[in-house]
Coordinates of C-alpha atoms in Angstrom, one line a residue:
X1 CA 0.0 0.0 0.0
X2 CA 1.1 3.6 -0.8
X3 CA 0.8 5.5 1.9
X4 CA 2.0 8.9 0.9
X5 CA 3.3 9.2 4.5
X6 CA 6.6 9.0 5.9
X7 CA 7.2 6.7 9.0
X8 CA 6.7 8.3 12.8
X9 CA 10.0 9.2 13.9
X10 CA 12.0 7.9 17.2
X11 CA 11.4 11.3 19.0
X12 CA 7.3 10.8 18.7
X13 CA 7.4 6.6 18.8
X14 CA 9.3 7.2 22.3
X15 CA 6.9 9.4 23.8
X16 CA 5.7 7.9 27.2
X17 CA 1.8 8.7 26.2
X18 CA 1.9 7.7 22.8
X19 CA 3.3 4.5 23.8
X20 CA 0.2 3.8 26.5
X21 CA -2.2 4.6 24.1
X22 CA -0.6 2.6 21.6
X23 CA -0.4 -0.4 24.1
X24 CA -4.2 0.1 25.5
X25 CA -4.8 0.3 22.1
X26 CA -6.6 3.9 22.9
X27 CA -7.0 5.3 19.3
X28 CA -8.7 8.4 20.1
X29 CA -5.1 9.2 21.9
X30 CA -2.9 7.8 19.7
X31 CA -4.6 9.6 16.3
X32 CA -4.8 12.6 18.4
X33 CA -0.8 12.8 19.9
X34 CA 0.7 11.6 16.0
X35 CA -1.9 14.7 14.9
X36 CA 0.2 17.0 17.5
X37 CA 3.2 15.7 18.0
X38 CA 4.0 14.4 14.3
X39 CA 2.1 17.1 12.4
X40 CA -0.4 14.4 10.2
X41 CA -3.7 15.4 9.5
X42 CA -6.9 13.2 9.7
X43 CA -6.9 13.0 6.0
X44 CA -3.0 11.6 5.5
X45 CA -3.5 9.1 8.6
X46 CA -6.9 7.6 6.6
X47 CA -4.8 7.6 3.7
X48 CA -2.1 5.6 5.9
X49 CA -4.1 3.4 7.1
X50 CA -6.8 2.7 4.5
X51 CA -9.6 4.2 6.5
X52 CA -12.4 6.9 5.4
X53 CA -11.7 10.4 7.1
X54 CA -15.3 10.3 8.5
X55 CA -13.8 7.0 10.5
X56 CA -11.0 8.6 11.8
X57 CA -12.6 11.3 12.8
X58 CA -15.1 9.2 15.2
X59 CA -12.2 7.6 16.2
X60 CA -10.5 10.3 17.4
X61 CA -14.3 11.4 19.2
X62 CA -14.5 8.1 21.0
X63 CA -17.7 7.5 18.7
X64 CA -15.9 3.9 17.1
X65 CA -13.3 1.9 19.3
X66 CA -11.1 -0.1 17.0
X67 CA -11.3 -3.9 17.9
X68 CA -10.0 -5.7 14.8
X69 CA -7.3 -7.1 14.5
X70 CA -6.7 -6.6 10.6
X71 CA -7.6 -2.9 11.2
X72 CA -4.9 -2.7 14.2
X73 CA -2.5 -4.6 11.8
X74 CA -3.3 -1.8 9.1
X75 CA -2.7 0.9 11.4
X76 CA 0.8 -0.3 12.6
X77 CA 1.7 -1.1 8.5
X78 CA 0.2 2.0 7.5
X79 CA 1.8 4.1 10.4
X80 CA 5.1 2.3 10.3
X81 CA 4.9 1.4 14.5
X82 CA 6.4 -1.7 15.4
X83 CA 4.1 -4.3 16.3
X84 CA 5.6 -4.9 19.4
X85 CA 4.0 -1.2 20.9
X86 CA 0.7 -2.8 19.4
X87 CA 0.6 -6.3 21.4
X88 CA 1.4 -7.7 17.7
X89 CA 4.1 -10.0 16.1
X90 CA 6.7 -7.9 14.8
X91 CA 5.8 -6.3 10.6
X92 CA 6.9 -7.5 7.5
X93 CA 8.4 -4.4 6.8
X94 CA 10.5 -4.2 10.0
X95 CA 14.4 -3.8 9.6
X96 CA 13.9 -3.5 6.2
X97 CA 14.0 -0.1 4.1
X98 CA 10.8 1.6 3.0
X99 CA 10.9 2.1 -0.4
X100 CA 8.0 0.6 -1.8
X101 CA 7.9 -2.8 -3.5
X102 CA 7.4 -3.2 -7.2
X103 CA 3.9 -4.2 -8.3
X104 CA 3.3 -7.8 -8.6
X105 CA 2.1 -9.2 -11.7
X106 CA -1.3 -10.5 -11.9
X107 CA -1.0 -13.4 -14.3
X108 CA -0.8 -16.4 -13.2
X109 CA 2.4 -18.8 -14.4
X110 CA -0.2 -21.3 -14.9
X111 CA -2.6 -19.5 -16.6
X112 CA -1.7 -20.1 -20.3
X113 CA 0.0 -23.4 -19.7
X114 CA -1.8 -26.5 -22.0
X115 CA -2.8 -29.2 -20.3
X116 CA -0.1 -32.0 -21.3
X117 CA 1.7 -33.8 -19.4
X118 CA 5.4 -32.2 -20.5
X119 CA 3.5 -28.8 -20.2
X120 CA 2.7 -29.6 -16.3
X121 CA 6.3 -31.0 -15.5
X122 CA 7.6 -27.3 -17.1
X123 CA 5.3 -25.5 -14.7
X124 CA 6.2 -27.2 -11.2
X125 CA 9.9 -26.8 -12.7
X126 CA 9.0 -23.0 -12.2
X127 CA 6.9 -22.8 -9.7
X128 CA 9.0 -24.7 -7.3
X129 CA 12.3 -22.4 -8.7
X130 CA 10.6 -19.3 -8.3
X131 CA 9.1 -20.3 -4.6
X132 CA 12.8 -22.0 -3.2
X133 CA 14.6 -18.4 -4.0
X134 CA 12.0 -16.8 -2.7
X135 CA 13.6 -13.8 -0.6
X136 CA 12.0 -11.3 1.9
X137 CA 11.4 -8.7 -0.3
X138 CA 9.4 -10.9 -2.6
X139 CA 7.6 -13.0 0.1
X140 CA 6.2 -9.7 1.2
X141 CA 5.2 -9.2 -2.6
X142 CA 3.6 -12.4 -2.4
X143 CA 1.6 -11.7 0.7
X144 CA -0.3 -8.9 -0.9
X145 CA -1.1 -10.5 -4.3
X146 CA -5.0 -11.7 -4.3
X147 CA -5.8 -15.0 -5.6
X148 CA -8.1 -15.3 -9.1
X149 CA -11.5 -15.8 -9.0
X150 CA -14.6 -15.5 -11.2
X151 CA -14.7 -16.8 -15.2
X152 CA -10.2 -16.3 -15.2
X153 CA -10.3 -18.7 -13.0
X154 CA -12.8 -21.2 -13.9
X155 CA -11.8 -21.1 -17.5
X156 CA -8.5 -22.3 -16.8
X157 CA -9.8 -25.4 -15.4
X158 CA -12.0 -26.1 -18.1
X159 CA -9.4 -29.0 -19.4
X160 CA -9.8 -31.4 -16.2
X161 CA -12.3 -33.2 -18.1
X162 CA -10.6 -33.5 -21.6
X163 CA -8.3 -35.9 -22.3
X164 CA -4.0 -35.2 -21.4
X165 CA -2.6 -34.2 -25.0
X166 CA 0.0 -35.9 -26.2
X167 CA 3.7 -35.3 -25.4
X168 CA 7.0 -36.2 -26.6
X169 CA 9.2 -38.7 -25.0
X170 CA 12.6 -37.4 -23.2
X171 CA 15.8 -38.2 -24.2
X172 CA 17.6 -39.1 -20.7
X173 CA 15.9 -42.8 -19.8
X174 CA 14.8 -42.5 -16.1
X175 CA 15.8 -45.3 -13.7
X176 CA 13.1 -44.9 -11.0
X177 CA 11.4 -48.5 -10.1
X178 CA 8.5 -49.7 -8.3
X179 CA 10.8 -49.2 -4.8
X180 CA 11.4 -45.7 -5.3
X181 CA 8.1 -44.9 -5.8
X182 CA 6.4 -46.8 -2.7
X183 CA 9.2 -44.2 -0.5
X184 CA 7.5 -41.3 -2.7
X185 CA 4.5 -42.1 -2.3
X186 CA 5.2 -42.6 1.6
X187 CA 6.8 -39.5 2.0
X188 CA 3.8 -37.6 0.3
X189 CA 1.4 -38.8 2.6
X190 CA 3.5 -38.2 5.6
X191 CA 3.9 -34.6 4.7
X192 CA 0.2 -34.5 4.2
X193 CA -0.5 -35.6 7.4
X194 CA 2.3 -33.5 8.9
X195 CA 0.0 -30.6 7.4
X196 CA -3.4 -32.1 9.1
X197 CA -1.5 -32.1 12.5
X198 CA -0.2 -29.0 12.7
X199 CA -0.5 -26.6 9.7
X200 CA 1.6 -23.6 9.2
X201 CA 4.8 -23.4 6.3
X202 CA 7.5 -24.5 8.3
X203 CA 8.1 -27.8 6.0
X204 CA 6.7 -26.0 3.0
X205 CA 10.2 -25.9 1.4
X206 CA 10.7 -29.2 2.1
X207 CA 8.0 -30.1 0.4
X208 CA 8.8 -28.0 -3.0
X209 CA 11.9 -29.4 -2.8
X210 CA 10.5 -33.2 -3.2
X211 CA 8.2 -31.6 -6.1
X212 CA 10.9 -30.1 -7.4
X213 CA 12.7 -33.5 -7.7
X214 CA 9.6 -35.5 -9.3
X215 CA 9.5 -33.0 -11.9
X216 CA 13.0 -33.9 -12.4
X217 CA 12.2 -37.4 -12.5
X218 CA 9.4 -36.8 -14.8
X219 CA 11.4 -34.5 -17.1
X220 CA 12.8 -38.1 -17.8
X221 CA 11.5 -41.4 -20.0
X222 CA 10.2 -43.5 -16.9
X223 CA 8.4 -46.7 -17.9
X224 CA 4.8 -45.5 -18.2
X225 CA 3.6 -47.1 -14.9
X226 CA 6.5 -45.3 -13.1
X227 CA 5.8 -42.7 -15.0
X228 CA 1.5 -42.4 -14.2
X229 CA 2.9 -42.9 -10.5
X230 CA 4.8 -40.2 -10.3
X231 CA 2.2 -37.8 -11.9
X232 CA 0.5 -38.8 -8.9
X233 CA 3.1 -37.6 -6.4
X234 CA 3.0 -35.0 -7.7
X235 CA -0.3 -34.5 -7.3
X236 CA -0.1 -35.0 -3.6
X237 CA 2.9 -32.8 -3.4
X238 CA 1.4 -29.9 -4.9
X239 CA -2.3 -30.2 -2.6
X240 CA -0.1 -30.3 0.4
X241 CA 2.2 -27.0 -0.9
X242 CA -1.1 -25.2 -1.4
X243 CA -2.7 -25.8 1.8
X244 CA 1.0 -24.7 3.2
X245 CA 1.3 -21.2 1.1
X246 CA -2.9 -21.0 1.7
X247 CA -2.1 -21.0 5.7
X248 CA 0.7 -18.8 5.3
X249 CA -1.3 -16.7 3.7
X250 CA 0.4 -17.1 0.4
X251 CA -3.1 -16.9 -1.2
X252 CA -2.2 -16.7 -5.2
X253 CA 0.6 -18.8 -4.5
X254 CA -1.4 -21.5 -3.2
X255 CA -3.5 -21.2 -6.3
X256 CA -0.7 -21.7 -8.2
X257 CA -0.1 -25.0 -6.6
X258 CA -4.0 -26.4 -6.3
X259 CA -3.9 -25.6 -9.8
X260 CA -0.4 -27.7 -10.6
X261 CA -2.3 -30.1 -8.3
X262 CA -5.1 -30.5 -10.7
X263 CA -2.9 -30.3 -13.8
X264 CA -0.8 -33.4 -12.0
X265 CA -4.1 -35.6 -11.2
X266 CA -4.7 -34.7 -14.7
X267 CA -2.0 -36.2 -16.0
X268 CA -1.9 -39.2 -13.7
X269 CA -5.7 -40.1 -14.5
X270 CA -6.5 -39.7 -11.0
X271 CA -10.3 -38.0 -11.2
X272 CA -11.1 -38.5 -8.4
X273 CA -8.0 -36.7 -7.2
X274 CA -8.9 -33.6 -9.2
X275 CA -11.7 -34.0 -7.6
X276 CA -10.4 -33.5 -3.9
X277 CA -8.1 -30.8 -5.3
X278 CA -11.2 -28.8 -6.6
X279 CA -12.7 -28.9 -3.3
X280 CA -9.5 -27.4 -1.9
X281 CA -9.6 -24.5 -4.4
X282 CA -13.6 -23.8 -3.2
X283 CA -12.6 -23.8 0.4
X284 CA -10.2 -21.3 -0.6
X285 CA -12.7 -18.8 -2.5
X286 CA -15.3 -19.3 0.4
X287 CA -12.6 -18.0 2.7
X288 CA -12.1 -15.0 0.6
X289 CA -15.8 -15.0 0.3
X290 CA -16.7 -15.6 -3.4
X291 CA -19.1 -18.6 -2.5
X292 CA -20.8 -18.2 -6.5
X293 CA -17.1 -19.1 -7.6
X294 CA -16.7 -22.1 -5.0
X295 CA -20.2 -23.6 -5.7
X296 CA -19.2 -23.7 -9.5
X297 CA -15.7 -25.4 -8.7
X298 CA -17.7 -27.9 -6.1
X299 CA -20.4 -28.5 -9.3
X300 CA -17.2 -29.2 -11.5
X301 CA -15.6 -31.6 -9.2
X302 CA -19.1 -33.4 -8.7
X303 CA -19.7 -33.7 -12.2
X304 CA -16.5 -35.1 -13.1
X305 CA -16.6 -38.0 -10.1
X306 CA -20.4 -38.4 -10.2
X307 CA -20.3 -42.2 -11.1
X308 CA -17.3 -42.9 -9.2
X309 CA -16.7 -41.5 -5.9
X310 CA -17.4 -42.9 -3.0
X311 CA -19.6 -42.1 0.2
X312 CA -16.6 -40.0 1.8
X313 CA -15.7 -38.5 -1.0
X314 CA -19.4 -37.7 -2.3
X315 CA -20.3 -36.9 1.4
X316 CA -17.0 -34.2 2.0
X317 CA -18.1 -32.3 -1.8
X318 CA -21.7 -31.9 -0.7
X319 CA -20.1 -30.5 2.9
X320 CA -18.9 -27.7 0.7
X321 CA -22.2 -27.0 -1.5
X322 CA -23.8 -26.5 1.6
X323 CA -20.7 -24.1 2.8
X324 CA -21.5 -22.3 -0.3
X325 CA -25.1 -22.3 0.3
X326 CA -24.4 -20.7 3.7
X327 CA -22.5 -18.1 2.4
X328 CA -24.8 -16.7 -0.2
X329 CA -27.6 -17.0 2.3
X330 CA -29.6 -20.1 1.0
X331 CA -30.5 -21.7 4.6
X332 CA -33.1 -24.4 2.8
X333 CA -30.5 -25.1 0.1
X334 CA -27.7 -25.2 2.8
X335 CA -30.1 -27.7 5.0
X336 CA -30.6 -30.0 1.9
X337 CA -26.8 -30.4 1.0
X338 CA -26.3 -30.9 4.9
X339 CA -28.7 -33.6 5.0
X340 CA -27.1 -35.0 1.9
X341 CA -23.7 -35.0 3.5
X342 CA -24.9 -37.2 6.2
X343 CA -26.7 -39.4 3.9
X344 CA -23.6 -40.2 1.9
X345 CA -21.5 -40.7 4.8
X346 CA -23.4 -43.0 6.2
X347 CA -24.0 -45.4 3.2
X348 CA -21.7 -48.0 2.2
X349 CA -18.8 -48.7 -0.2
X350 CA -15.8 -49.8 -1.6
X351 CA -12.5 -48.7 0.0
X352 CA -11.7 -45.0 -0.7
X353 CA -8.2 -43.3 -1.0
X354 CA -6.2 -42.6 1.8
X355 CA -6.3 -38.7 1.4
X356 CA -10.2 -38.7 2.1
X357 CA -10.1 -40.6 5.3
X358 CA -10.0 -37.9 7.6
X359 CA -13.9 -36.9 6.3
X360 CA -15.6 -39.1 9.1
X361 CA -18.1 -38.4 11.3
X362 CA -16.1 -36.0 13.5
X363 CA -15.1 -33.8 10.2
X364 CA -18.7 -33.6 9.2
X365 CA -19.9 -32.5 12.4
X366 CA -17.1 -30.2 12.7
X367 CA -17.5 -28.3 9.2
X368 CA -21.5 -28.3 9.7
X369 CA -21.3 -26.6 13.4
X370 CA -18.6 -24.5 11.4
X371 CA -21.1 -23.1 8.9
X372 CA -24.5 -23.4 11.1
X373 CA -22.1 -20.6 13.4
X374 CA -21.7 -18.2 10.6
X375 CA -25.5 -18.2 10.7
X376 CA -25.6 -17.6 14.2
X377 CA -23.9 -14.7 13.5
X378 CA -26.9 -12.7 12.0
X379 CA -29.8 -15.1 14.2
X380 CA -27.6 -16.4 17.8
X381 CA -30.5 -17.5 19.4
X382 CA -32.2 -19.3 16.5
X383 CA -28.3 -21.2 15.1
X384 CA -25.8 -21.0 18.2
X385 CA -26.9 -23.7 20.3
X386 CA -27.3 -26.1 17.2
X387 CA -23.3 -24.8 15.8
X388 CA -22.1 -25.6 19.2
X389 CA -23.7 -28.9 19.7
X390 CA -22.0 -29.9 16.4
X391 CA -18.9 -28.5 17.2
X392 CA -18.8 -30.3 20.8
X393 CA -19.4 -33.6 18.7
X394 CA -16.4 -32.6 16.9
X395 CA -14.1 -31.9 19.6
X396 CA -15.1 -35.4 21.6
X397 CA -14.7 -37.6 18.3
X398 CA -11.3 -36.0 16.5
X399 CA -8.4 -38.1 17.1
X400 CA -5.2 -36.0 18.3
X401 CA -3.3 -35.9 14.4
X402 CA -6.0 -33.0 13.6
X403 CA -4.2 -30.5 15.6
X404 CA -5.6 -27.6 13.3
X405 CA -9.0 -28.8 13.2
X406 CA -9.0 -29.2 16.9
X407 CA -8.1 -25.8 17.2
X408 CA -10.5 -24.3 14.9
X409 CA -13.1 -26.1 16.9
X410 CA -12.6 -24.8 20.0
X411 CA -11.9 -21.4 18.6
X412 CA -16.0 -21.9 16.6
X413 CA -17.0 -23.0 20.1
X414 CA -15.7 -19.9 22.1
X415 CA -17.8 -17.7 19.6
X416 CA -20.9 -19.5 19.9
X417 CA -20.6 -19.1 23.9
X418 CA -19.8 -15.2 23.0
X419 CA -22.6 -14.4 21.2
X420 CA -25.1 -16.5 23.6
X421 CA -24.2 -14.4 26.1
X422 CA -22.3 -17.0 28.0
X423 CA -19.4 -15.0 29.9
X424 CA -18.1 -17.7 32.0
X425 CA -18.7 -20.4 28.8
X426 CA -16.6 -18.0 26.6
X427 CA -14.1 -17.4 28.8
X428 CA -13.1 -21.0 29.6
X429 CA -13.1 -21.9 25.4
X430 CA -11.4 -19.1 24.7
X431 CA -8.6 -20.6 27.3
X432 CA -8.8 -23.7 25.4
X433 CA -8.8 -22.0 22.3
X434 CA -5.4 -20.6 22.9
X435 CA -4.1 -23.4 24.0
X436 CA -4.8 -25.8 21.0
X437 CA -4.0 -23.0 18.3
X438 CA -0.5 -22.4 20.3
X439 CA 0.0 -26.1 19.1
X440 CA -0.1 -25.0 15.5
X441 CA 1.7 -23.0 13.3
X442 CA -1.6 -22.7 11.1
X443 CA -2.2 -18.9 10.1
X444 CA -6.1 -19.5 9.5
X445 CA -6.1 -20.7 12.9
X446 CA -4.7 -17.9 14.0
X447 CA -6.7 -15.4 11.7
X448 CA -9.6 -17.3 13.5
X449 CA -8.8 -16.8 17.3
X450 CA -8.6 -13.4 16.0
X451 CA -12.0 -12.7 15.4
X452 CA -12.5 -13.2 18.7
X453 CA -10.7 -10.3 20.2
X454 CA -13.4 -8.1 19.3
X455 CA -15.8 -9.8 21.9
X456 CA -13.2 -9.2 25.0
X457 CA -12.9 -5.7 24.1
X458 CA -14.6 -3.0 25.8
X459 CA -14.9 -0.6 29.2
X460 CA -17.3 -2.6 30.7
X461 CA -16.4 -6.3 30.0
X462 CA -15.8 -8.3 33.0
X463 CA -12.6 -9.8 34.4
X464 CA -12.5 -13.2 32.9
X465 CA -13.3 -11.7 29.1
X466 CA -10.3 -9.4 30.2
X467 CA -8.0 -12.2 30.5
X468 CA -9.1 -13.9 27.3
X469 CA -8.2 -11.0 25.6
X470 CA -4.7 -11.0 27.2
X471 CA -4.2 -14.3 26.0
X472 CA -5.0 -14.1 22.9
X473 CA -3.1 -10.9 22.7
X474 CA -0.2 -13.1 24.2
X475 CA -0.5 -15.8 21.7
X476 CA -0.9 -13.6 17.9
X477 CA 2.3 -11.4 19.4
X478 CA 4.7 -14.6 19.4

């Protein structure tokens, strides 16, 4: 962001009352001392912080307390104050100069790439390049660039369901055998269910740098099973990079990867991978809100498996149709998909891949509580007690290798105790909150316990609300 304003300097940052406002996190003061003290008016710090004037203005009255937690982190970006003074993990843009970064690109690398198999190998080849050199300066880049939605997106996927073109044989003959792919295809799903556990980037490059060897591999003539196996891998490789860069809020970089993903399952004849991947991508637009784009991609996926998949598979896409439903508003329609959920789950079949067993009755219950809470949100008393039934049958049926589920459940059930009014409730899941998401590296978890800062704050909240907000204070500082 441009701010057009040059960062407070030590003399004003060190003032004593600047630094208690900034702490208490007392706007009114703190917009009213960097008026004085660093000569900005209410127009340059809107500008700074990408707020209206009118809204800083009633800040600075005491008509609008500032309780979020994205707006704080604005304020402390746009203002250049360390996050420290704000109770916040320290800034991107801390210890570095100021100059602004260059613009980053909107096109996609995968946007224009044909879907063959050779095509696919060439795009994890740079995608996994560009990523493993990635430095500060362009991590921060990538932070800020906004994943594609609407008919860009979906008409780039449009070749899932065509067949893979053909492609010409390498010239270096491959020596991979059956061996070496069973310790590939073990090492993908550990790293997947490293992910599950505890969520967060911190074995992201490891994982781009096993992707970045199987496109090696590939770049070779394997015998065509190898070969098909190893499109595979990489199929896995790339879900589990995208639900990495996704939590570390990498979001156009982890489109990148569900896409490689899909262009990998492609290639491998796994549909009913593509499948799962295309879920993946409509859990990502429903979390950036664009649940019309994410009910098309969950229509795509179904139409592609509809004679094929199996309960947990058919059960986990109609989870997030109804999430979709939700979102847009469509209760009756969200009810229906529900019910279907349950109905699939609970019918019989044959054995399903490994990467859909975690969708069990736990996970349903879980992602159903999750959505019937975002209705709570405009009705408490008609959807609360329902979400946080479903979320309790969650937390008592999840085994302990969903660390970031966990989390996010207790976080969902803290919120349904906040907005039944239940202080004593809402203070003790709160505390558990903060202690399962202090297990994780997860960002969305984090982004989650979040949202409930803005229930602890106020003059009149009572002691135990006080000290959730300390602790979750505590916990997004580290």
């Amino acid at each position: 962001m441009d701010t057009h304003v040059n960062p407070l300097d030590e003399d004003v940052l060190g003032r004593d009352d600047l630094r208690r406002a900034l702490d208490e996190h007392d706007f009114a003061a703190a917009f009213t001392l960097i008026k004085k003290w660093a000569g900005l008016s209410q127009n340059k710090i809107a500008t700074a912080c990408d707020l209206t004037p009118g809204k800083v203005s009633n800040i600075i009255s005491g008509q609008h307390h500032v309780t979020s937690i994205s707006v704080i982190r604005r304020i402390a970006d746009g203002l250049r104050i360390p996050g420290a003074m704000l109770g916040l993990s320290p800034r991107p843009w801390e210890g570095q100069a100021s100059a602004p970064a260059p613009p980053v690109k909107d096109r996609s690398p995968s946007e224009e790439v044909p879907w063959r198999p050779d095509a696919t190998v060439g795009l994890a080849d740079h995608l996994t390049r560009s990523d493993l050199v990635l430095n500060r300066r362009t991590a921060t880049r990538a932070l800020s660039a906004a994943a594609i939605t609407g008919t860009a997106l979906l008409d780039s996927l449009e070749g899932w369901l065509q067949p893979a073109g053909a492609t010409p044989r390498a010239a270096r003959r491959g020596r991979l055998g059956a061996r070496d792919l069973d310790a590939l295809e073990t090492t993908a799903q550990a790293f997947r269910a490293w992910d599950h556990q505890y969520g967060g980037g911190l074995r992201r490059k490891a994982v781009l740098g096993q992707l970045s060897e199987v496109a090696a591999s590939l770049d070779e003539h394997q015998d065509a099973r190898i070969e098909r196996r190893l499109y595979g891998v990489m199929a896995q490789l790339s879900g589990t990079a995208a639900t990495m860069a996704w939590d570390s809020g990498l979001q156009r970089r982890a489109q990148d990867y569900y896409r490689l993903a899909l262009r990998s399952a492609h290639a491998a004849g796994d549909t009913l991978y593509g499948a799962n991947v295309l879920a993946g991508m409509a859990r990502q637009m429903l979390c950036a809100d664009h649940p019309q784009d994410a009910l098309e991609l969950v229509r795509f996926a179904q139409d592609g498996v509809r004679t094929m998949a199996g309960p947990r598979l058919r059960a986990m896409l109609h989870t997030r149709e109804a999430w979709a439903y939700a979102a847009m508003g469509r209760r009756v329609a969200f009810q229906r998909a529900s019910a279907r959920a349950g109905e699939a789950l609970s019918s019989s079949g044959a054995e399903e891949p490994y990467w859909i067993s975690y969708f069990d009755a736990a996970e349903l219950a879980g992602v159903t509580g999750g959505r019937l809470l975002e209705l709570a949100r405009s009705d408490p008393h008609g959807h609360a007690p329902t979400a946080a039934r479903d979320i309790r049958t969650a937390l008592d049926q999840r085994g302990p290798e969903a660390g970031r589920s966990h989390a996010l459940d207790w976080i969902g059930l803290a919120e349904c105790s906040f907005l039944l009014g239940d202080v004593t409730g809402a203070a003790e899941t709160t505390r558990h909150a903060v202690s399962a998401a202090a297990h994780t590296q997860s960002g969305r978890v984090r982004h989650q316990l979040a949202q409930l800062y803005p229930y602890t704050v106020g003059r009149h909240v009572p002691g135990p609300l006080r000290e959730a907000r300390d602790q979750i204070r505590d916990l997004l500082a580290t």
